[in-house]
Amino acid sequence: MLHPLLRHFIKDFLVLILLLFAVQANSFAQVSFTVGNLTRTENLDALPASGSPVFTQNSTIPGLYGERTGTGTTIVAGTGSSNAGAMNSFGTSADRALGSVGSGNAAAGNFTYGYRLKNETGTTITALTVNYNGEQWRNSAAVDLQVVQFSYLISTSAIETTSPAGGAVPTNYTAVPELNFSNSVSGGTAGAIDGNANRQTKSFTISGLSITPGSEIMLRWYDPDHAGSDHGLAIDDLSITATIEGGGTPTPVLSVNPPTLSGFTTSEGTASTPKSYTISGTNLTADVLITAPAGFEISTGSTYTSSLTLPLSNSSVAATPINVRLTGAAQGTPGGTVTNVSGSVSFDITVSGTVYDPNTIASIALARSQPVNTPISALPGGKIAGRVTVSNQFNDVAYIQDPTGGIAIFNAAFRSSIQIGDSVQITGGTLGAFNSNKQVSGAVTFTSFGSQGPLAPRVVTTTQLPDFEGQLVTVNAAVIRPNTTVASSNPVFVLTPDANFRLQDGSGTQEVRINRGTNIPGNTNPANPAAITGVVGRFNTVTQLLPRSTQDIPGSVPYAPTGGTIARSQTLDVATWNIEWLGSTGNGPTNEAQQVTNAISVLNSLQSDIIVLEEISSDNAIASLLAGMPGYQGNCSPFVSNNPGHEIPANPATPTATLPANTQRVCILYKSDVATLISQKPLMEKVENLTGYPTAVDNFWASGRYPYLWKFNVTVAGVSKQVNVIGLHAKANEGGANALVAYNRRKYDIQVLYDTLKAQYPNDLLILAGDFNDDLDRTVADIATTETTYKPFTDDAAGFTGVTQVLSDNGFRTYLTEDNVIDHIMVSNELAPAYLAGSAGVGTPYLTIPDYGNTTSDHVPVVARFDLSQLTLVKVQYQNGDNGNGQATNNQIKPYLKLVNEGTTAVPYSELTVRYWFTAENYAGINTFIDYAQLGNNKVKMTYVRQDTPARNGANGYVEYGFDPSAGSLAVGGTSGPIQTRIANKDWADLSETDDYSYRTNTSYALTDRITVYRNGTLVWGEEPPIAPALVKLKVLSENKNNRPNSNSISTFLKVNNEGNVPLAYGDLTVRYWFTPEGTASLNYFIDYAKLGNANVTGQFVPVDPVRTGAETYLELKVNPAVGTLYPLSNTGNIQYRISKANWSNFVETDDYSYKAAAPFSENDRITVYYQGNLVYGIEPAVASGARLSTSETSEGLHVRVLSNPVSDIFDVEFSAPAGEEVRFQLTDLQGRTVLQHAMPATGQWQRQTMTVRHQAAGLYLLRAQAGQQSRLIKIVKP
């Protein structure tokens, strides 16, 4: 028996269900206008003919409403005989009418009747013609006129009531008096009357409507209660006709796309993959019936049938996909049409397909040609077959191949169940493409028939690779190269995981990809051309060769830095590593604990004595590392990135630093039994004013991540040295518009670092290690220039050596996802000899750390080793061999040398070279002589090396001494004995020694650091002469050989001295002698003698316009370019020339501008010299007073000349202008951007202004000088 509470619950639940159904009936049973039915009629004969049942709105008769303001829910069938207040179904037969009587029961109240209609025509209704009969079924005997009033309501939402309490015309309703009706009988005896005999037919068109598609209209009749004498009035025989916008009946439209579906394929017994078309329709008059032809079936979902119906909504069918497929019932080529019919309109879809024999095997070539998402089952026979060419080597896809082609299979179960050479059949799965690489994926089903032996690869060229996608091929005589240009012509580097490289043969270039699932990462590319094998894949538009193992790359060997024959106990081993965001919870690898564990494993495997770390992002991280590295100590720089104060603490008064998020710092780890920390400090500090810094000064040096110096005493194999280790993490690169700003920031930072080290640590043992964020051979920034930001260091080969640049030169990478090496180790020249050749290398932690790039770091470590015993203490002693005669200027230099070994190991002489630096005045080629060598004259070699670029102070070349291997070794504590030599010009012209860098006056042997010693090309003793700014400086010496200034010829001896340090091509030089010819006779010149060769000196006469003081013309002399070069500290030799008139009349030389009275050779700055068209020596004559300017040439009151052009980082400008004038200089680039500005008051004499362009790129610049209304423009070249 049910519990009473449960019975009560069930009862309530059933009531609730009934109410829900009632609500649904109210909401959805309304009557609609459709395109095929614009007239709706209702005779009301469905009202009850007897009894008093409940009247349900919009349900007793769909669309019909009958409501009252009083009580009651029933409708009473009757003939009008009763005066009881009620809603009535009036009639004497089956013909019924809807009415009411109110006065007999005041509780019934006022009555309303309604008819609810909806617009489902798809078009706006603009008018309704309403017809109905108003009938009187009872006479109450009242004599007054009783009116039933008509109104309507339009709404875009459902209308579910006639609002009986709203009176005759409720809010938002519109009255239509033409459709009101009233009683036709009154007075007399109360009782029933025949409504069919007492009726009024009402008809009226309501125009100006706008019933939009989907909107509703409620037609409402209001019958108020007439107290005590209410007639029985009713409505009957409703007919409502809609007029749609535009009039008439809309044309039905049925649309289908595409009109044809072809290419269905399947095997017998299996339905095909569906294809679909879309159908839609408007203004339809009937539901759409869709029927498939034989052999096909259709569906709008997952259930397929031979036919289906789409119901209308608002006379329309929304766009609906119809799926069509082959039933697969029988083999053959079924076809026909899928018919789509709605009333008078139809559309046929043509379909065709093939049902194959299930025993057929489709070719892989056919499979590759199918559209994406084609199932294997849709192929002929529903299967493909082939031989496995890749199983689990790639750890993601396998490959199979048949005689027609190959394809990838993306399925873990498949690749782990087969081996290369297995014969397999694929019977399930879906054809697709991953980044355009064709593959089978999804629910792959297969059968393996065991090994049939590996397939032989097809031999192709790189240009043919795109034709063999998915197939196993070999490219003969191929090389693997880095993607960027490198210095080595035959680079050998380590192949990194998930990286792409260039594959080249004689036909062209394609891409080879190294998959991390293979055993290839950590091996090298072949040193020589090889037959390289792999499967051809595709990544979007790029064809790739995919080797499967090192066996596919003959000549690939496990990578290891060379130099490993020396035990680690004998060397100082240094490493640097960027551990991506170590300690940051919001950046880098997500599993912090795993990253620390992995990092400890990598660091311990390095076995390095000193390790510089970058991107350490918390103070705790270094302690976590040290906890797993016994024997090591370490600490971090307190200077971090993105810290506005650039210091810790930001406020010294605050005991605890408050750091911004995402800070990075450099740190160090070191073996305490090898290195003892002496001190540490930053190399930079925050400054408030950085001239020319590309952005805000707070961004200086990677936003405060300053280079940090640790000073150590290191002891290795009994050799102790003090070494300064500098940790670097330079400004990172940026993309887009910020790329150049980031580059310029780093460039500025590096220049400051270089200047600091040169000034403060000129002779120290320095190691610079870290994330340089740039390569040493070329920049990695995505900008126009390729110049590395480390150019100050790489240009100073005598001062610094990038020991890891060999990695760059060979195409290594230290940042896994990009080419180039951005992590480096660089040393000062003092430490360079200790570098163990070949020891620079990279770590390969991805061989032991799973998913290394995601779990540990995006960089790999960089390592180098140093043999401190090789810090050779070979020094040189010098004696001036000819100083005893007291002559510092004569025709030969006599350097006497001795080498002394103060080190701990013997040094082979063949590894040593010595340089004696000097200036070769009057250069005509150099001869060298070995007068005596205790080692044996034949054991010593001398070679002169001219070195004009870069210019150096006190030297434009050197004599290099070398030694034959037969000389043996320089013993510990021993000397070479005397080596007595001579140096001379080939023409025995004088050499002046006082300005020679290596010259000393001592007459007995003594140490000198001005003569440099090199071991295997690395400086080990002495200092090379400093580089000097390039200087173009010429001087003219002249001698007048004519004692009579009034004679028929001007006779001058001339020399041009090169007093600068730049070799000048004779073809770029011209000389002008300024004079007045006194008359109009034509002029002649004669070269009486020239050391350069008479025929090599030519001239021309040039009239001066406007006339200048002392000059109406000048003789311009030139030297044949074939003569070659005017070397520094040399001269042209004597050039003897004469000027005469054709009529041999006399000159008056005393008023000639360039004239100088007869005297021996001396300087004459009134003879001007030009280099590449620019005045470089002398002063041109001023424009004569009163002379007219026939051209736009301005006054010569302002004179400007650049003393060295092309210029170096610093150059001088000489100028003269009238006293009191302000001379303004402006240097701009070719885009008009100002590079620098200077202003100086003129004194009326020659003055000099120094200008700096250190931070400017190489190129052409324009120097404009202005004084008053005068200006000069000079092109400046910075090479």
mmCIF file with all atom_site columns, N, CA and C in Angstrom, residues 231-273:
data_model
loop_
_atom_site.group_PDB
_atom_site.id
_atom_site.type_symbol
_atom_site.label_atom_id
_atom_site.label_alt_id
_atom_site.label_comp_id
_atom_site.label_asym_id
_atom_site.label_entity_id
_atom_site.label_seq_id
_atom_site.pdbx_PDB_ins_code
_atom_site.Cartn_x
_atom_site.Cartn_y
_atom_site.Cartn_z
_atom_site.occupancy
_atom_site.B_iso_or_equiv
_atom_site.pdbx_formal_charge
_atom_site.auth_seq_id
_atom_site.auth_comp_id
_atom_site.auth_asym_id
_atom_site.auth_atom_id
_atom_site.pdbx_PDB_model_num
ATOM 1   N N  . HIS A 1 231 ? -28.869 40.817 -22.919 1.00 0.00 ? 231 HIS A N  1
ATOM 2   C CA . HIS A 1 231 ? -29.266 39.978 -24.039 1.00 0.00 ? 231 HIS A CA 1
ATOM 3   C C  . HIS A 1 231 ? -28.241 38.857 -24.212 1.00 0.00 ? 231 HIS A C  1
ATOM 4   N N  . GLY A 1 232 ? -28.651 37.831 -24.903 1.00 0.00 ? 232 GLY A N  1
ATOM 5   C CA . GLY A 1 232 ? -27.732 36.740 -25.247 1.00 0.00 ? 232 GLY A CA 1
ATOM 6   C C  . GLY A 1 232 ? -27.157 36.963 -26.637 1.00 0.00 ? 232 GLY A C  1
ATOM 7   N N  . LEU A 1 233 ? -25.975 37.564 -26.745 1.00 0.00 ? 233 LEU A N  1
ATOM 8   C CA . LEU A 1 233 ? -25.336 37.896 -28.026 1.00 0.00 ? 233 LEU A CA 1
ATOM 9   C C  . LEU A 1 233 ? -24.164 36.944 -28.274 1.00 0.00 ? 233 LEU A C  1
ATOM 10  N N  . ALA A 1 234 ? -23.875 36.675 -29.587 1.00 0.00 ? 234 ALA A N  1
ATOM 11  C CA . ALA A 1 234 ? -22.840 35.680 -29.926 1.00 0.00 ? 234 ALA A CA 1
ATOM 12  C C  . ALA A 1 234 ? -22.205 36.012 -31.271 1.00 0.00 ? 234 ALA A C  1
ATOM 13  N N  . ILE A 1 235 ? -21.000 35.408 -31.514 1.00 0.00 ? 235 ILE A N  1
ATOM 14  C CA . ILE A 1 235 ? -20.309 35.532 -32.806 1.00 0.00 ? 235 ILE A CA 1
ATOM 15  C C  . ILE A 1 235 ? -20.277 34.161 -33.453 1.00 0.00 ? 235 ILE A C  1
ATOM 16  N N  . ASP A 1 236 ? -20.292 34.152 -34.832 1.00 0.00 ? 236 ASP A N  1
ATOM 17  C CA . ASP A 1 236 ? -20.307 32.871 -35.544 1.00 0.00 ? 236 ASP A CA 1
ATOM 18  C C  . ASP A 1 236 ? -19.703 33.079 -36.932 1.00 0.00 ? 236 ASP A C  1
ATOM 19  N N  . ASP A 1 237 ? -19.275 31.943 -37.512 1.00 0.00 ? 237 ASP A N  1
ATOM 20  C CA . ASP A 1 237 ? -18.817 31.888 -38.908 1.00 0.00 ? 237 ASP A CA 1
ATOM 21  C C  . ASP A 1 237 ? -17.738 32.938 -39.223 1.00 0.00 ? 237 ASP A C  1
ATOM 22  N N  . LEU A 1 238 ? -16.584 32.788 -38.541 1.00 0.00 ? 238 LEU A N  1
ATOM 23  C CA . LEU A 1 238 ? -15.473 33.720 -38.739 1.00 0.00 ? 238 LEU A CA 1
ATOM 24  C C  . LEU A 1 238 ? -14.762 33.404 -40.061 1.00 0.00 ? 238 LEU A C  1
ATOM 25  N N  . SER A 1 239 ? -14.350 34.450 -40.759 1.00 0.00 ? 239 SER A N  1
ATOM 26  C CA . SER A 1 239 ? -13.522 34.299 -41.982 1.00 0.00 ? 239 SER A CA 1
ATOM 27  C C  . SER A 1 239 ? -12.584 35.502 -42.032 1.00 0.00 ? 239 SER A C  1
ATOM 28  N N  . ILE A 1 240 ? -11.266 35.230 -41.972 1.00 0.00 ? 240 ILE A N  1
ATOM 29  C CA . ILE A 1 240 ? -10.256 36.308 -41.951 1.00 0.00 ? 240 ILE A CA 1
ATOM 30  C C  . ILE A 1 240 ? -9.283  36.058 -43.104 1.00 0.00 ? 240 ILE A C  1
ATOM 31  N N  . THR A 1 241 ? -9.134  37.048 -43.961 1.00 0.00 ? 241 THR A N  1
ATOM 32  C CA . THR A 1 241 ? -8.243  36.938 -45.125 1.00 0.00 ? 241 THR A CA 1
ATOM 33  C C  . THR A 1 241 ? -7.110  37.961 -45.001 1.00 0.00 ? 241 THR A C  1
ATOM 34  N N  . ALA A 1 242 ? -5.869  37.456 -45.164 1.00 0.00 ? 242 ALA A N  1
ATOM 35  C CA . ALA A 1 242 ? -4.695  38.326 -45.040 1.00 0.00 ? 242 ALA A CA 1
ATOM 36  C C  . ALA A 1 242 ? -4.237  38.813 -46.403 1.00 0.00 ? 242 ALA A C  1
ATOM 37  N N  . THR A 1 243 ? -3.803  40.064 -46.403 1.00 0.00 ? 243 THR A N  1
ATOM 38  C CA . THR A 1 243 ? -3.159  40.629 -47.604 1.00 0.00 ? 243 THR A CA 1
ATOM 39  C C  . THR A 1 243 ? -1.680  40.839 -47.261 1.00 0.00 ? 243 THR A C  1
ATOM 40  N N  . ILE A 1 244 ? -0.805  40.222 -48.056 1.00 0.00 ? 244 ILE A N  1
ATOM 41  C CA . ILE A 1 244 ? 0.635   40.319 -47.759 1.00 0.00 ? 244 ILE A CA 1
ATOM 42  C C  . ILE A 1 244 ? 1.263   41.471 -48.511 1.00 0.00 ? 244 ILE A C  1
ATOM 43  N N  . GLU A 1 245 ? 2.424   41.856 -48.065 1.00 0.00 ? 245 GLU A N  1
ATOM 44  C CA . GLU A 1 245 ? 3.143   42.975 -48.670 1.00 0.00 ? 245 GLU A CA 1
ATOM 45  C C  . GLU A 1 245 ? 3.413   42.677 -50.146 1.00 0.00 ? 245 GLU A C  1
ATOM 46  N N  . GLY A 1 246 ? 3.107   43.643 -50.993 1.00 0.00 ? 246 GLY A N  1
ATOM 47  C CA . GLY A 1 246 ? 3.294   43.449 -52.431 1.00 0.00 ? 246 GLY A CA 1
ATOM 48  C C  . GLY A 1 246 ? 2.085   42.856 -53.091 1.00 0.00 ? 246 GLY A C  1
ATOM 49  N N  . GLY A 1 247 ? 1.166   42.348 -52.298 1.00 0.00 ? 247 GLY A N  1
ATOM 50  C CA . GLY A 1 247 ? -0.041  41.784 -52.856 1.00 0.00 ? 247 GLY A CA 1
ATOM 51  C C  . GLY A 1 247 ? 0.166   40.408 -53.440 1.00 0.00 ? 247 GLY A C  1
ATOM 52  N N  . GLY A 1 248 ? -0.856  39.729 -53.770 1.00 0.00 ? 248 GLY A N  1
ATOM 53  C CA . GLY A 1 248 ? -0.779  38.422 -54.406 1.00 0.00 ? 248 GLY A CA 1
ATOM 54  C C  . GLY A 1 248 ? -0.231  37.364 -53.470 1.00 0.00 ? 248 GLY A C  1
ATOM 55  N N  . THR A 1 249 ? 0.224   36.263 -54.111 1.00 0.00 ? 249 THR A N  1
ATOM 56  C CA . THR A 1 249 ? 0.784   35.134 -53.370 1.00 0.00 ? 249 THR A CA 1
ATOM 57  C C  . THR A 1 249 ? 2.262   35.028 -53.662 1.00 0.00 ? 249 THR A C  1
ATOM 58  N N  . PRO A 1 250 ? 3.212   34.974 -52.651 1.00 0.00 ? 250 PRO A N  1
ATOM 59  C CA . PRO A 1 250 ? 4.651   34.894 -52.901 1.00 0.00 ? 250 PRO A CA 1
ATOM 60  C C  . PRO A 1 250 ? 5.000   33.639 -53.692 1.00 0.00 ? 250 PRO A C  1
ATOM 61  N N  . THR A 1 251 ? 6.041   33.780 -54.498 1.00 0.00 ? 251 THR A N  1
ATOM 62  C CA . THR A 1 251 ? 6.517   32.647 -55.278 1.00 0.00 ? 251 THR A CA 1
ATOM 63  C C  . THR A 1 251 ? 7.318   31.708 -54.385 1.00 0.00 ? 251 THR A C  1
ATOM 64  N N  . PRO A 1 252 ? 6.949   30.444 -54.333 1.00 0.00 ? 252 PRO A N  1
ATOM 65  C CA . PRO A 1 252 ? 7.727   29.504 -53.514 1.00 0.00 ? 252 PRO A CA 1
ATOM 66  C C  . PRO A 1 252 ? 9.123   29.270 -54.122 1.00 0.00 ? 252 PRO A C  1
ATOM 67  N N  . VAL A 1 253 ? 10.130  29.207 -53.258 1.00 0.00 ? 253 VAL A N  1
ATOM 68  C CA . VAL A 1 253 ? 11.506  29.016 -53.707 1.00 0.00 ? 253 VAL A CA 1
ATOM 69  C C  . VAL A 1 253 ? 12.122  27.865 -52.921 1.00 0.00 ? 253 VAL A C  1
ATOM 70  N N  . LEU A 1 254 ? 12.757  26.925 -53.638 1.00 0.00 ? 254 LEU A N  1
ATOM 71  C CA . LEU A 1 254 ? 13.466  25.810 -53.020 1.00 0.00 ? 254 LEU A CA 1
ATOM 72  C C  . LEU A 1 254 ? 14.905  25.864 -53.527 1.00 0.00 ? 254 LEU A C  1
ATOM 73  N N  . SER A 1 255 ? 15.866  25.968 -52.592 1.00 0.00 ? 255 SER A N  1
ATOM 74  C CA . SER A 1 255 ? 17.281  26.105 -52.968 1.00 0.00 ? 255 SER A CA 1
ATOM 75  C C  . SER A 1 255 ? 18.065  24.912 -52.462 1.00 0.00 ? 255 SER A C  1
ATOM 76  N N  . VAL A 1 256 ? 18.994  24.409 -53.314 1.00 0.00 ? 256 VAL A N  1
ATOM 77  C CA . VAL A 1 256 ? 19.815  23.260 -52.963 1.00 0.00 ? 256 VAL A CA 1
ATOM 78  C C  . VAL A 1 256 ? 21.246  23.521 -53.421 1.00 0.00 ? 256 VAL A C  1
ATOM 79  N N  . ASN A 1 257 ? 22.224  23.198 -52.579 1.00 0.00 ? 257 ASN A N  1
ATOM 80  C CA . ASN A 1 257 ? 23.631  23.379 -52.947 1.00 0.00 ? 257 ASN A CA 1
ATOM 81  C C  . ASN A 1 257 ? 24.485  22.354 -52.204 1.00 0.00 ? 257 ASN A C  1
ATOM 82  N N  . PRO A 1 258 ? 25.398  21.640 -52.914 1.00 0.00 ? 258 PRO A N  1
ATOM 83  C CA . PRO A 1 258 ? 25.631  21.698 -54.359 1.00 0.00 ? 258 PRO A CA 1
ATOM 84  C C  . PRO A 1 258 ? 24.608  20.857 -55.098 1.00 0.00 ? 258 PRO A C  1
ATOM 85  N N  . PRO A 1 259 ? 24.499  21.041 -56.413 1.00 0.00 ? 259 PRO A N  1
ATOM 86  C CA . PRO A 1 259 ? 23.488  20.286 -57.167 1.00 0.00 ? 259 PRO A CA 1
ATOM 87  C C  . PRO A 1 259 ? 23.917  18.855 -57.492 1.00 0.00 ? 259 PRO A C  1
ATOM 88  N N  . THR A 1 260 ? 25.202  18.555 -57.273 1.00 0.00 ? 260 THR A N  1
ATOM 89  C CA . THR A 1 260 ? 25.705  17.227 -57.620 1.00 0.00 ? 260 THR A CA 1
ATOM 90  C C  . THR A 1 260 ? 26.602  16.717 -56.502 1.00 0.00 ? 260 THR A C  1
ATOM 91  N N  . LEU A 1 261 ? 26.456  15.457 -56.162 1.00 0.00 ? 261 LEU A N  1
ATOM 92  C CA . LEU A 1 261 ? 27.350  14.782 -55.228 1.00 0.00 ? 261 LEU A CA 1
ATOM 93  C C  . LEU A 1 261 ? 27.858  13.531 -55.928 1.00 0.00 ? 261 LEU A C  1
ATOM 94  N N  . SER A 1 262 ? 29.177  13.488 -56.110 1.00 0.00 ? 262 SER A N  1
ATOM 95  C CA . SER A 1 262 ? 29.753  12.347 -56.816 1.00 0.00 ? 262 SER A CA 1
ATOM 96  C C  . SER A 1 262 ? 30.969  11.845 -56.049 1.00 0.00 ? 262 SER A C  1
ATOM 97  N N  . GLY A 1 263 ? 31.535  10.754 -56.521 1.00 0.00 ? 263 GLY A N  1
ATOM 98  C CA . GLY A 1 263 ? 32.746  10.224 -55.909 1.00 0.00 ? 263 GLY A CA 1
ATOM 99  C C  . GLY A 1 263 ? 32.514  9.424  -54.654 1.00 0.00 ? 263 GLY A C  1
ATOM 100 N N  . PHE A 1 264 ? 31.276  9.001  -54.394 1.00 0.00 ? 264 PHE A N  1
ATOM 101 C CA . PHE A 1 264 ? 31.034  8.113  -53.249 1.00 0.00 ? 264 PHE A CA 1
ATOM 102 C C  . PHE A 1 264 ? 31.759  6.795  -53.511 1.00 0.00 ? 264 PHE A C  1
ATOM 103 N N  . THR A 1 265 ? 32.464  6.310  -52.507 1.00 0.00 ? 265 THR A N  1
ATOM 104 C CA . THR A 1 265 ? 33.110  5.009  -52.642 1.00 0.00 ? 265 THR A CA 1
ATOM 105 C C  . THR A 1 265 ? 32.969  4.236  -51.343 1.00 0.00 ? 265 THR A C  1
ATOM 106 N N  . THR A 1 266 ? 32.851  2.928  -51.475 1.00 0.00 ? 266 THR A N  1
ATOM 107 C CA . THR A 1 266 ? 32.838  2.057  -50.317 1.00 0.00 ? 266 THR A CA 1
ATOM 108 C C  . THR A 1 266 ? 33.025  0.623  -50.804 1.00 0.00 ? 266 THR A C  1
ATOM 109 N N  . SER A 1 267 ? 33.119  -0.245 -49.885 1.00 0.00 ? 267 SER A N  1
ATOM 110 C CA . SER A 1 267 ? 33.197  -1.664 -50.212 1.00 0.00 ? 267 SER A CA 1
ATOM 111 C C  . SER A 1 267 ? 31.867  -2.324 -49.868 1.00 0.00 ? 267 SER A C  1
ATOM 112 N N  . GLU A 1 268 ? 31.584  -3.379 -50.571 1.00 0.00 ? 268 GLU A N  1
ATOM 113 C CA . GLU A 1 268 ? 30.326  -4.091 -50.365 1.00 0.00 ? 268 GLU A CA 1
ATOM 114 C C  . GLU A 1 268 ? 30.188  -4.508 -48.900 1.00 0.00 ? 268 GLU A C  1
ATOM 115 N N  . GLY A 1 269 ? 29.023  -4.195 -48.380 1.00 0.00 ? 269 GLY A N  1
ATOM 116 C CA . GLY A 1 269 ? 28.748  -4.544 -46.986 1.00 0.00 ? 269 GLY A CA 1
ATOM 117 C C  . GLY A 1 269 ? 29.011  -3.413 -46.013 1.00 0.00 ? 269 GLY A C  1
ATOM 118 N N  . THR A 1 270 ? 29.518  -2.298 -46.503 1.00 0.00 ? 270 THR A N  1
ATOM 119 C CA . THR A 1 270 ? 29.837  -1.157 -45.636 1.00 0.00 ? 270 THR A CA 1
ATOM 120 C C  . THR A 1 270 ? 29.284  0.120  -46.245 1.00 0.00 ? 270 THR A C  1
ATOM 121 N N  . ALA A 1 271 ? 28.541  0.868  -45.438 1.00 0.00 ? 271 ALA A N  1
ATOM 122 C CA . ALA A 1 271 ? 28.057  2.158  -45.933 1.00 0.00 ? 271 ALA A CA 1
ATOM 123 C C  . ALA A 1 271 ? 29.228  3.099  -46.139 1.00 0.00 ? 271 ALA A C  1
ATOM 124 N N  . SER A 1 272 ? 29.088  3.999  -47.101 1.00 0.00 ? 272 SER A N  1
ATOM 125 C CA . SER A 1 272 ? 30.180  4.925  -47.410 1.00 0.00 ? 272 SER A CA 1
ATOM 126 C C  . SER A 1 272 ? 30.201  6.088  -46.431 1.00 0.00 ? 272 SER A C  1
ATOM 127 N N  . THR A 1 273 ? 31.261  6.824  -46.504 1.00 0.00 ? 273 THR A N  1
ATOM 128 C CA . THR A 1 273 ? 31.323  8.096  -45.779 1.00 0.00 ? 273 THR A CA 1
ATOM 129 C C  . THR A 1 273 ? 30.309  9.048  -46.410 1.00 0.00 ? 273 THR A C  1
#
